[in-house]
Each structure stands twice: as C-alpha cells, then as structure tokens.
Amino acid sequence: MSSRRGVGLSAFQNRSALSTSYASHGASLRSTHVSSLQNQLSVFQSLLHNFALQHGDTIKSDPSFRAEFAR
C-alpha cells in the first residue's frame, strides 16, 4: 500500500509546489469571474438605461410603476 503523502523534505517541497499551483489557479479563476461579472454589469446597466429612456413618461406618471422600477 503506497502513501499519498511524500516522506521527508521532498514532501514539504511537493506540498509547497502544490499550494503555489492552487493559489495561481485560484487567482486565474477569480480574474476570469471578475471580468465576466463586470461585463454582465455593464450590459445590465446599458439595458436598464435604454429601458428608462423608452419608458420615462410611464415611470414619471405612474407611481406604482415608478416604485417597482426604483426597487
């Protein structure tokens, strides 16, 4: 039966390399997710602005619609 952990000093080196690898992969995932979320937010803001321009009169004249739009 083999042990999954290393023995001696090489175990510390392997664990350190693995930890560094996980950290860099995590940073890569975070940056990808951040850029994706920024893109989604900019699209949402643009569409919301267009909606407000299209329905501005209704938003101003109807209090219940205005309340729902402002939420």
mmCIF file of C-alpha atoms in Angstrom:
data_model
loop_
_atom_site.group_PDB
_atom_site.id
_atom_site.type_symbol
_atom_site.label_atom_id
_atom_site.label_comp_id
_atom_site.label_asym_id
_atom_site.label_seq_id
_atom_site.Cartn_x
_atom_site.Cartn_y
_atom_site.Cartn_z
ATOM 1 C CA MET A 1 0.000 0.000 0.000
ATOM 2 C CA SER A 2 1.512 3.314 -1.028
ATOM 3 C CA SER A 3 1.122 6.515 0.881
ATOM 4 C CA ARG A 4 -0.193 9.557 -0.967
ATOM 5 C CA ARG A 5 1.902 11.862 1.142
ATOM 6 C CA GLY A 6 5.591 12.178 0.499
ATOM 7 C CA VAL A 7 8.247 11.356 3.018
ATOM 8 C CA GLY A 8 10.945 13.670 4.275
ATOM 9 C CA LEU A 9 11.914 17.035 2.849
ATOM 10 C CA SER A 10 10.511 16.282 -0.587
ATOM 11 C CA ALA A 11 7.047 16.120 0.983
ATOM 12 C CA PHE A 12 7.398 19.740 2.089
ATOM 13 C CA GLN A 13 8.636 20.788 -1.360
ATOM 14 C CA ASN A 14 5.798 18.967 -3.112
ATOM 15 C CA ARG A 15 3.229 20.413 -0.738
ATOM 16 C CA SER A 16 4.642 23.900 -1.265
ATOM 17 C CA ALA A 17 4.556 23.499 -5.067
ATOM 18 C CA LEU A 18 1.011 22.190 -4.921
ATOM 19 C CA SER A 19 -0.065 25.079 -2.705
ATOM 20 C CA THR A 20 1.500 27.569 -5.121
ATOM 21 C CA SER A 21 -0.215 25.866 -8.031
ATOM 22 C CA TYR A 22 -3.620 26.043 -6.325
ATOM 23 C CA ALA A 23 -3.073 29.705 -5.446
ATOM 24 C CA SER A 24 -2.229 30.660 -9.029
ATOM 25 C CA HIS A 25 -5.182 28.680 -10.383
ATOM 26 C CA GLY A 26 -7.483 30.368 -7.857
ATOM 27 C CA ALA A 27 -6.202 33.799 -8.882
ATOM 28 C CA SER A 28 -6.805 32.937 -12.525
ATOM 29 C CA LEU A 29 -10.375 31.832 -11.787
ATOM 30 C CA ARG A 30 -11.053 34.964 -9.749
ATOM 31 C CA SER A 31 -9.840 37.275 -12.505
ATOM 32 C CA THR A 32 -11.972 35.413 -15.068
ATOM 33 C CA HIS A 33 -15.040 35.666 -12.855
ATOM 34 C CA VAL A 34 -14.435 39.344 -12.121
ATOM 35 C CA SER A 35 -14.173 40.211 -15.805
ATOM 36 C CA SER A 36 -17.310 38.185 -16.552
ATOM 37 C CA LEU A 37 -19.248 39.935 -13.786
ATOM 38 C CA GLN A 38 -18.043 43.349 -14.957
ATOM 39 C CA ASN A 39 -19.242 42.537 -18.463
ATOM 40 C CA GLN A 40 -22.643 41.381 -17.175
ATOM 41 C CA LEU A 41 -22.996 44.523 -15.061
ATOM 42 C CA SER A 42 -22.192 46.841 -17.947
ATOM 43 C CA VAL A 43 -24.733 45.056 -20.182
ATOM 44 C CA PHE A 44 -27.368 45.276 -17.432
ATOM 45 C CA GLN A 45 -26.692 48.979 -16.853
ATOM 46 C CA SER A 46 -26.938 49.680 -20.574
ATOM 47 C CA LEU A 47 -30.228 47.806 -20.921
ATOM 48 C CA LEU A 48 -31.637 49.475 -17.810
ATOM 49 C CA HIS A 49 -30.697 52.893 -19.168
ATOM 50 C CA ASN A 50 -32.377 52.081 -22.501
ATOM 51 C CA PHE A 51 -35.490 50.886 -20.655
ATOM 52 C CA ALA A 52 -35.605 54.085 -18.621
ATOM 53 C CA LEU A 53 -35.309 56.171 -21.786
ATOM 54 C CA GLN A 54 -38.059 54.211 -23.555
ATOM 55 C CA HIS A 55 -40.497 54.205 -20.647
ATOM 56 C CA GLY A 56 -39.551 57.512 -18.998
ATOM 57 C CA ASP A 57 -43.014 59.032 -19.376
ATOM 58 C CA THR A 58 -44.696 55.999 -17.809
ATOM 59 C CA ILE A 59 -42.164 55.922 -14.985
ATOM 60 C CA LYS A 60 -42.832 59.586 -14.211
ATOM 61 C CA SER A 61 -46.625 59.418 -14.462
ATOM 62 C CA ASP A 62 -47.443 56.090 -12.768
ATOM 63 C CA PRO A 63 -46.454 55.993 -9.050
ATOM 64 C CA SER A 64 -46.783 52.213 -8.704
ATOM 65 C CA PHE A 65 -44.656 51.601 -11.814
ATOM 66 C CA ARG A 66 -42.110 54.119 -10.546
ATOM 67 C CA ALA A 67 -41.954 52.345 -7.203
ATOM 68 C CA GLU A 68 -41.355 48.983 -8.894
ATOM 69 C CA PHE A 69 -38.751 50.481 -11.225
ATOM 70 C CA ALA A 70 -36.893 52.084 -8.328
ATOM 71 C CA ARG A 71 -36.649 48.841 -6.354
#
